[in-house]
Amino acid sequence: MATSGSSHGPSTDQPPPSLPNSGSAAGVCIMSNAWKDEQDPSLISFISAFLGSNSFRLNFVSISPDLIFNCGGVSIAFVFVTKWDDCCNVGSIFNRVKRLKAQFARLYVVATLSTKEQDDSFMRSYFHFSIRYEMEFGKPAFVLVTDPEMGFEKIVKISTSRGMCKQQKVASKVKVELYLAIGSIEAAAKTSKEDILANTDLSSDKADSLSRDSLKVQKVSILFSKLLEFVEMGSSVEQNILVTGGAGFIGTHTVVQLLKEGFKVSIIDNLDNSVIEAVDRVRELVGPDLSNKLEFNLGDLRNKGDIEKLFSKQRFDAVIHFAGLKAVGESVGNPRRYFDNNLVGTINLYEAMAKYHCKMMVFSSSATVYGQPEKIPCVEDFELKAMNPYGRTKLFLEEIARDIHAAEPEWRIVLLRYFNPVGAHESGRIGEDPKGIPNNLMPYIQQVAVGRLPELNVYGHDYPTEDGSAVRDYIHVMDLADGHIAALRKLFADPKIGCTAYNLGTGRGTSVLEMVAAFEKASGKKIPIKLCPRRAGDATAVYASTERAEKELGWKAKYGVDEMCRDQWNWANNNPWGYQKKL
Ligand SMILES: O=c1ccn([C@@H]2O[C@H](COP(=O)(O)OP(=O)(O)O[C@H]3O[C@H](CO)[C@H](O)[C@H](O)[C@H]3O)[C@@H](O)[C@H]2O)c(=O)[nH]1
């Protein structure tokens, strides 16, 4: 198409414009094959070139939304309703939206309603059908567009008014730019027609139609560049994460990382095995600005009212579910307490999540679900079995998660099977602080080192291992915390995640005696030991296959045993009595 070399006249031959800040690999745009087939091919090739020039990879696949943008692990889905016919297609539109709403936390329905009648009819239907199709106001966001080529103005306005945009400033800047852009297009369109007439012998009508075509392309290009900015803004919108048991050992370390990664966090914890001082220290570690994004709620998952209170006042994008009891020995003596806490609490949580359409969960499972593994390393698809009531709660909860997902496939659940979490935050301000005599190896060693306990009982010195003591896969709690961030990003990014288990371990086995030696080296303290018979139910050697987590979550443990012992000692040395001032 010729515009006679005009430098400012729009032309379909011009390369698509670039976004000002688009760096390399801005993200992925997935376009529905069906949607693509309904559009004019020139529009699709324009969009494709445009996205390409802005470092967006465009893939055409069969998907239910029309477009999905994924930037930085956040998926934003768009559906375009271009034909509104209130006598025929309303039910199918709302049905489709209902289905997609359950699958995408960020879904926008862009409805083109060019006449007042269509607009009125839409409003009537929206309120009429909202209960039947489980619409809540603003969820999903319906973006009503009167000028199909200028939908972005509405998108920004509506998203701003609904508080979706993190930075109002950004939204208003975009709006100003948009108005400037509209003005410049109009100016460009006029110039273009004059240029065509001045530089060619085309008729006025032909020049008119050419300039209209090119105007259309330019409008589309503006729409898309703004859509992309919106998507980028959307990806920086704070996601709100509910962390159950967030005051505990793994919880506090994960909350620090979540806040540092830009998430907003609400903790619910009954402080059964933790103290509020741990949350105060998390606040101190992240500083006042990030601390403002952390909320603590004293509550118990067994109490439905506590959960309801939480969900009814804010929307959560996902839940990381740590809350639960974890002492093997105690569970043998009091299984009902374990079933009540771990099972009932989790079932209540699922109910509230379903009611409030929050269907993404990262669940704290455990390597305990492998029982006594027949082979090592443990691979996620090994047969599962439990050895004690605590282990059974983890196994049941994994099964419950799989059943829920099988019945309602829109759920996305990641089951993280922790191996042996140890270590502490490098600051030495937060760490593990079990109540009573510790059951686990490292807290026990730590208490011997600070003089709280006289010696370590080494359970088993006749195992068929190099030094006769049992072998485990110890993992630094900060690596574990990062594993949760990776799992969360995976949940947001991958609609096909389903219900998937991942091992979080290092893939390396260390014996009890090697661990004692490493701690002695890190602390400079002698740890007196007593060789004792094997502990009932202990496996000889357990360590993880880390392949699936590496491949699918892009996560790998960074720290070795020396760093684990260094940080554990730093915590113990600075807090010999844990979070208590003194005993
Ligand atoms: O005072 C102690 C405590 C432990 N050990 C030994 O140290 C090793 C590690 O024991 P932990 O109790 O620290 O950890 P476990 O491997 O037994 O269990 C941990 O990992 C399991 C999964 O493998 C479950 O998740 C469980 O909840 C969790 O505590 C075992 O050989 C144990 O016998 C001692 O010798 N002395």
JSON list of C-alpha atoms in Angstrom, two decimals, residues 191-316:
[
{"chain": "A", "resi": 191, "resn": "THR", "atom": "CA", "xyz": [-1.91, 14.33, 6.70]},
{"chain": "A", "resi": 192, "resn": "SER", "atom": "CA", "xyz": [-1.96, 10.98, 5.14]},
{"chain": "A", "resi": 193, "resn": "LYS", "atom": "CA", "xyz": [-4.86, 11.71, 2.83]},
{"chain": "A", "resi": 194, "resn": "GLU", "atom": "CA", "xyz": [-3.31, 15.02, 1.80]},
{"chain": "A", "resi": 195, "resn": "ASP", "atom": "CA", "xyz": [0.01, 13.28, 1.20]},
{"chain": "A", "resi": 196, "resn": "ILE", "atom": "CA", "xyz": [-1.63, 10.64, -0.92]},
{"chain": "A", "resi": 197, "resn": "LEU", "atom": "CA", "xyz": [-3.41, 13.25, -3.03]},
{"chain": "A", "resi": 198, "resn": "ALA", "atom": "CA", "xyz": [-0.31, 15.40, -3.35]},
{"chain": "A", "resi": 199, "resn": "ASN", "atom": "CA", "xyz": [2.01, 12.60, -4.32]},
{"chain": "A", "resi": 200, "resn": "THR", "atom": "CA", "xyz": [-0.13, 10.30, -6.44]},
{"chain": "A", "resi": 201, "resn": "ASP", "atom": "CA", "xyz": [-2.72, 10.59, -9.11]},
{"chain": "A", "resi": 202, "resn": "LEU", "atom": "CA", "xyz": [-5.27, 8.58, -7.12]},
{"chain": "A", "resi": 203, "resn": "SER", "atom": "CA", "xyz": [-8.80, 9.84, -6.82]},
{"chain": "A", "resi": 204, "resn": "SER", "atom": "CA", "xyz": [-9.99, 11.51, -3.66]},
{"chain": "A", "resi": 205, "resn": "ASP", "atom": "CA", "xyz": [-12.22, 8.50, -2.88]},
{"chain": "A", "resi": 206, "resn": "LYS", "atom": "CA", "xyz": [-9.35, 6.06, -3.27]},
{"chain": "A", "resi": 207, "resn": "ALA", "atom": "CA", "xyz": [-7.06, 8.22, -1.12]},
{"chain": "A", "resi": 208, "resn": "ASP", "atom": "CA", "xyz": [-9.82, 8.40, 1.45]},
{"chain": "A", "resi": 209, "resn": "SER", "atom": "CA", "xyz": [-10.22, 4.65, 1.61]},
{"chain": "A", "resi": 210, "resn": "LEU", "atom": "CA", "xyz": [-6.45, 4.08, 1.72]},
{"chain": "A", "resi": 211, "resn": "SER", "atom": "CA", "xyz": [-6.02, 6.49, 4.58]},
{"chain": "A", "resi": 212, "resn": "ARG", "atom": "CA", "xyz": [-8.96, 4.86, 6.38]},
{"chain": "A", "resi": 213, "resn": "ASP", "atom": "CA", "xyz": [-7.33, 1.44, 6.00]},
{"chain": "A", "resi": 214, "resn": "SER", "atom": "CA", "xyz": [-4.05, 2.65, 7.29]},
{"chain": "A", "resi": 215, "resn": "LEU", "atom": "CA", "xyz": [-5.79, 4.49, 10.08]},
{"chain": "A", "resi": 216, "resn": "LYS", "atom": "CA", "xyz": [-7.44, 1.21, 11.04]},
{"chain": "A", "resi": 217, "resn": "VAL", "atom": "CA", "xyz": [-4.11, -0.55, 11.18]},
{"chain": "A", "resi": 218, "resn": "GLN", "atom": "CA", "xyz": [-2.62, 2.21, 13.25]},
{"chain": "A", "resi": 219, "resn": "LYS", "atom": "CA", "xyz": [-5.55, 2.11, 15.64]},
{"chain": "A", "resi": 220, "resn": "VAL", "atom": "CA", "xyz": [-5.12, -1.63, 16.02]},
{"chain": "A", "resi": 221, "resn": "SER", "atom": "CA", "xyz": [-1.44, -1.16, 16.63]},
{"chain": "A", "resi": 222, "resn": "ILE", "atom": "CA", "xyz": [-2.17, 1.38, 19.35]},
{"chain": "A", "resi": 223, "resn": "LEU", "atom": "CA", "xyz": [-4.74, -0.91, 20.87]},
{"chain": "A", "resi": 224, "resn": "PHE", "atom": "CA", "xyz": [-2.25, -3.73, 20.97]},
{"chain": "A", "resi": 225, "resn": "SER", "atom": "CA", "xyz": [0.59, -1.69, 22.31]},
{"chain": "A", "resi": 226, "resn": "LYS", "atom": "CA", "xyz": [-1.69, -0.48, 25.08]},
{"chain": "A", "resi": 227, "resn": "LEU", "atom": "CA", "xyz": [-2.98, -3.98, 25.67]},
{"chain": "A", "resi": 228, "resn": "LEU", "atom": "CA", "xyz": [0.58, -5.12, 26.15]},
{"chain": "A", "resi": 229, "resn": "GLU", "atom": "CA", "xyz": [1.33, -2.33, 28.56]},
{"chain": "A", "resi": 230, "resn": "PHE", "atom": "CA", "xyz": [-1.74, -3.35, 30.43]},
{"chain": "A", "resi": 231, "resn": "VAL", "atom": "CA", "xyz": [-0.58, -6.92, 30.51]},
{"chain": "A", "resi": 232, "resn": "GLU", "atom": "CA", "xyz": [2.78, -5.78, 31.83]},
{"chain": "A", "resi": 233, "resn": "MET", "atom": "CA", "xyz": [1.04, -3.74, 34.49]},
{"chain": "A", "resi": 234, "resn": "GLY", "atom": "CA", "xyz": [-1.12, -6.71, 35.30]},
{"chain": "A", "resi": 235, "resn": "SER", "atom": "CA", "xyz": [1.93, -8.85, 35.80]},
{"chain": "A", "resi": 236, "resn": "SER", "atom": "CA", "xyz": [3.22, -6.35, 38.35]},
{"chain": "A", "resi": 237, "resn": "VAL", "atom": "CA", "xyz": [-0.06, -6.28, 40.23]},
{"chain": "A", "resi": 238, "resn": "GLU", "atom": "CA", "xyz": [0.57, -7.64, 43.67]},
{"chain": "A", "resi": 239, "resn": "GLN", "atom": "CA", "xyz": [-0.69, -11.13, 44.12]},
{"chain": "A", "resi": 240, "resn": "ASN", "atom": "CA", "xyz": [-2.22, -11.80, 47.47]},
{"chain": "A", "resi": 241, "resn": "ILE", "atom": "CA", "xyz": [-1.15, -15.07, 49.06]},
{"chain": "A", "resi": 242, "resn": "LEU", "atom": "CA", "xyz": [-2.68, -16.69, 52.11]},
{"chain": "A", "resi": 243, "resn": "VAL", "atom": "CA", "xyz": [-0.06, -18.57, 54.11]},
{"chain": "A", "resi": 244, "resn": "THR", "atom": "CA", "xyz": [-1.47, -20.94, 56.70]},
{"chain": "A", "resi": 245, "resn": "GLY", "atom": "CA", "xyz": [1.00, -21.76, 59.45]},
{"chain": "A", "resi": 246, "resn": "GLY", "atom": "CA", "xyz": [3.08, -18.79, 58.35]},
{"chain": "A", "resi": 247, "resn": "ALA", "atom": "CA", "xyz": [4.51, -18.21, 61.84]},
{"chain": "A", "resi": 248, "resn": "GLY", "atom": "CA", "xyz": [6.22, -21.62, 61.88]},
{"chain": "A", "resi": 249, "resn": "PHE", "atom": "CA", "xyz": [9.70, -22.66, 60.83]},
{"chain": "A", "resi": 250, "resn": "ILE", "atom": "CA", "xyz": [9.25, -23.11, 57.08]},
{"chain": "A", "resi": 251, "resn": "GLY", "atom": "CA", "xyz": [6.38, -20.59, 57.03]},
{"chain": "A", "resi": 252, "resn": "THR", "atom": "CA", "xyz": [8.42, -17.63, 58.32]},
{"chain": "A", "resi": 253, "resn": "HIS", "atom": "CA", "xyz": [11.28, -18.25, 55.90]},
{"chain": "A", "resi": 254, "resn": "THR", "atom": "CA", "xyz": [8.86, -18.55, 52.99]},
{"chain": "A", "resi": 255, "resn": "VAL", "atom": "CA", "xyz": [7.00, -15.39, 54.01]},
{"chain": "A", "resi": 256, "resn": "VAL", "atom": "CA", "xyz": [10.29, -13.42, 53.96]},
{"chain": "A", "resi": 257, "resn": "GLN", "atom": "CA", "xyz": [10.96, -14.61, 50.42]},
{"chain": "A", "resi": 258, "resn": "LEU", "atom": "CA", "xyz": [7.36, -13.99, 49.28]},
{"chain": "A", "resi": 259, "resn": "LEU", "atom": "CA", "xyz": [7.48, -10.39, 50.50]},
{"chain": "A", "resi": 260, "resn": "LYS", "atom": "CA", "xyz": [10.86, -9.84, 48.87]},
{"chain": "A", "resi": 261, "resn": "GLU", "atom": "CA", "xyz": [9.45, -11.20, 45.62]},
{"chain": "A", "resi": 262, "resn": "GLY", "atom": "CA", "xyz": [6.66, -8.63, 45.68]},
{"chain": "A", "resi": 263, "resn": "PHE", "atom": "CA", "xyz": [3.75, -10.72, 46.94]},
{"chain": "A", "resi": 264, "resn": "LYS", "atom": "CA", "xyz": [1.27, -9.50, 49.51]},
{"chain": "A", "resi": 265, "resn": "VAL", "atom": "CA", "xyz": [0.91, -12.00, 52.34]},
{"chain": "A", "resi": 266, "resn": "SER", "atom": "CA", "xyz": [-1.75, -12.85, 54.92]},
{"chain": "A", "resi": 267, "resn": "ILE", "atom": "CA", "xyz": [-0.78, -15.35, 57.57]},
{"chain": "A", "resi": 268, "resn": "ILE", "atom": "CA", "xyz": [-3.27, -17.42, 59.50]},
{"chain": "A", "resi": 269, "resn": "ASP", "atom": "CA", "xyz": [-1.70, -19.29, 62.40]},
{"chain": "A", "resi": 270, "resn": "ASN", "atom": "CA", "xyz": [-3.02, -20.56, 65.74]},
{"chain": "A", "resi": 271, "resn": "LEU", "atom": "CA", "xyz": [0.47, -20.24, 67.34]},
{"chain": "A", "resi": 272, "resn": "ASP", "atom": "CA", "xyz": [0.19, -23.82, 68.55]},
{"chain": "A", "resi": 273, "resn": "ASN", "atom": "CA", "xyz": [3.86, -24.53, 67.80]},
{"chain": "A", "resi": 274, "resn": "SER", "atom": "CA", "xyz": [5.05, -20.99, 67.05]},
{"chain": "A", "resi": 275, "resn": "VAL", "atom": "CA", "xyz": [5.17, -17.52, 68.58]},
{"chain": "A", "resi": 276, "resn": "ILE", "atom": "CA", "xyz": [4.20, -14.05, 67.42]},
{"chain": "A", "resi": 277, "resn": "GLU", "atom": "CA", "xyz": [7.82, -12.94, 67.98]},
{"chain": "A", "resi": 278, "resn": "ALA", "atom": "CA", "xyz": [8.71, -14.96, 64.86]},
{"chain": "A", "resi": 279, "resn": "VAL", "atom": "CA", "xyz": [6.34, -12.81, 62.78]},
{"chain": "A", "resi": 280, "resn": "ASP", "atom": "CA", "xyz": [7.74, -9.64, 64.35]},
{"chain": "A", "resi": 281, "resn": "ARG", "atom": "CA", "xyz": [11.20, -10.74, 63.29]},
{"chain": "A", "resi": 282, "resn": "VAL", "atom": "CA", "xyz": [9.99, -11.39, 59.75]},
{"chain": "A", "resi": 283, "resn": "ARG", "atom": "CA", "xyz": [8.77, -7.77, 59.73]},
{"chain": "A", "resi": 284, "resn": "GLU", "atom": "CA", "xyz": [12.11, -6.57, 61.04]},
{"chain": "A", "resi": 285, "resn": "LEU", "atom": "CA", "xyz": [13.97, -8.57, 58.35]},
{"chain": "A", "resi": 286, "resn": "VAL", "atom": "CA", "xyz": [11.97, -7.25, 55.40]},
{"chain": "A", "resi": 287, "resn": "GLY", "atom": "CA", "xyz": [11.81, -3.63, 56.62]},
{"chain": "A", "resi": 288, "resn": "PRO", "atom": "CA", "xyz": [8.85, -1.28, 57.11]},
{"chain": "A", "resi": 289, "resn": "ASP", "atom": "CA", "xyz": [7.76, -0.98, 53.46]},
{"chain": "A", "resi": 290, "resn": "LEU", "atom": "CA", "xyz": [7.40, -4.70, 52.81]},
{"chain": "A", "resi": 291, "resn": "SER", "atom": "CA", "xyz": [6.12, -5.24, 56.33]},
{"chain": "A", "resi": 292, "resn": "ASN", "atom": "CA", "xyz": [3.08, -3.17, 55.37]},
{"chain": "A", "resi": 293, "resn": "LYS", "atom": "CA", "xyz": [2.20, -5.90, 52.92]},
{"chain": "A", "resi": 294, "resn": "LEU", "atom": "CA", "xyz": [2.11, -8.54, 55.64]},
{"chain": "A", "resi": 295, "resn": "GLU", "atom": "CA", "xyz": [-0.95, -9.21, 57.73]},
{"chain": "A", "resi": 296, "resn": "PHE", "atom": "CA", "xyz": [-1.16, -11.61, 60.65]},
{"chain": "A", "resi": 297, "resn": "ASN", "atom": "CA", "xyz": [-4.43, -13.31, 61.65]},
{"chain": "A", "resi": 298, "resn": "LEU", "atom": "CA", "xyz": [-4.66, -15.39, 64.76]},
{"chain": "A", "resi": 299, "resn": "GLY", "atom": "CA", "xyz": [-6.91, -18.24, 63.75]},
{"chain": "A", "resi": 300, "resn": "ASP", "atom": "CA", "xyz": [-7.40, -21.96, 63.61]},
{"chain": "A", "resi": 301, "resn": "LEU", "atom": "CA", "xyz": [-8.30, -23.80, 60.42]},
{"chain": "A", "resi": 302, "resn": "ARG", "atom": "CA", "xyz": [-10.50, -26.14, 62.43]},
{"chain": "A", "resi": 303, "resn": "ASN", "atom": "CA", "xyz": [-12.73, -23.19, 63.12]},
{"chain": "A", "resi": 304, "resn": "LYS", "atom": "CA", "xyz": [-14.69, -22.44, 59.95]},
{"chain": "A", "resi": 305, "resn": "GLY", "atom": "CA", "xyz": [-15.55, -18.98, 61.25]},
{"chain": "A", "resi": 306, "resn": "ASP", "atom": "CA", "xyz": [-11.86, -18.00, 61.38]},
{"chain": "A", "resi": 307, "resn": "ILE", "atom": "CA", "xyz": [-11.39, -18.96, 57.73]},
{"chain": "A", "resi": 308, "resn": "GLU", "atom": "CA", "xyz": [-14.61, -17.34, 56.59]},
{"chain": "A", "resi": 309, "resn": "LYS", "atom": "CA", "xyz": [-13.61, -14.07, 58.27]},
{"chain": "A", "resi": 310, "resn": "LEU", "atom": "CA", "xyz": [-10.42, -14.08, 56.28]},
{"chain": "A", "resi": 311, "resn": "PHE", "atom": "CA", "xyz": [-11.82, -14.96, 52.86]},
{"chain": "A", "resi": 312, "resn": "SER", "atom": "CA", "xyz": [-14.83, -12.67, 53.14]},
{"chain": "A", "resi": 313, "resn": "LYS", "atom": "CA", "xyz": [-12.69, -9.58, 53.57]},
{"chain": "A", "resi": 314, "resn": "GLN", "atom": "CA", "xyz": [-10.14, -10.03, 50.77]},
{"chain": "A", "resi": 315, "resn": "ARG", "atom": "CA", "xyz": [-9.40, -11.97, 47.62]},
{"chain": "A", "resi": 316, "resn": "PHE", "atom": "CA", "xyz": [-6.54, -14.46, 47.63]}
]
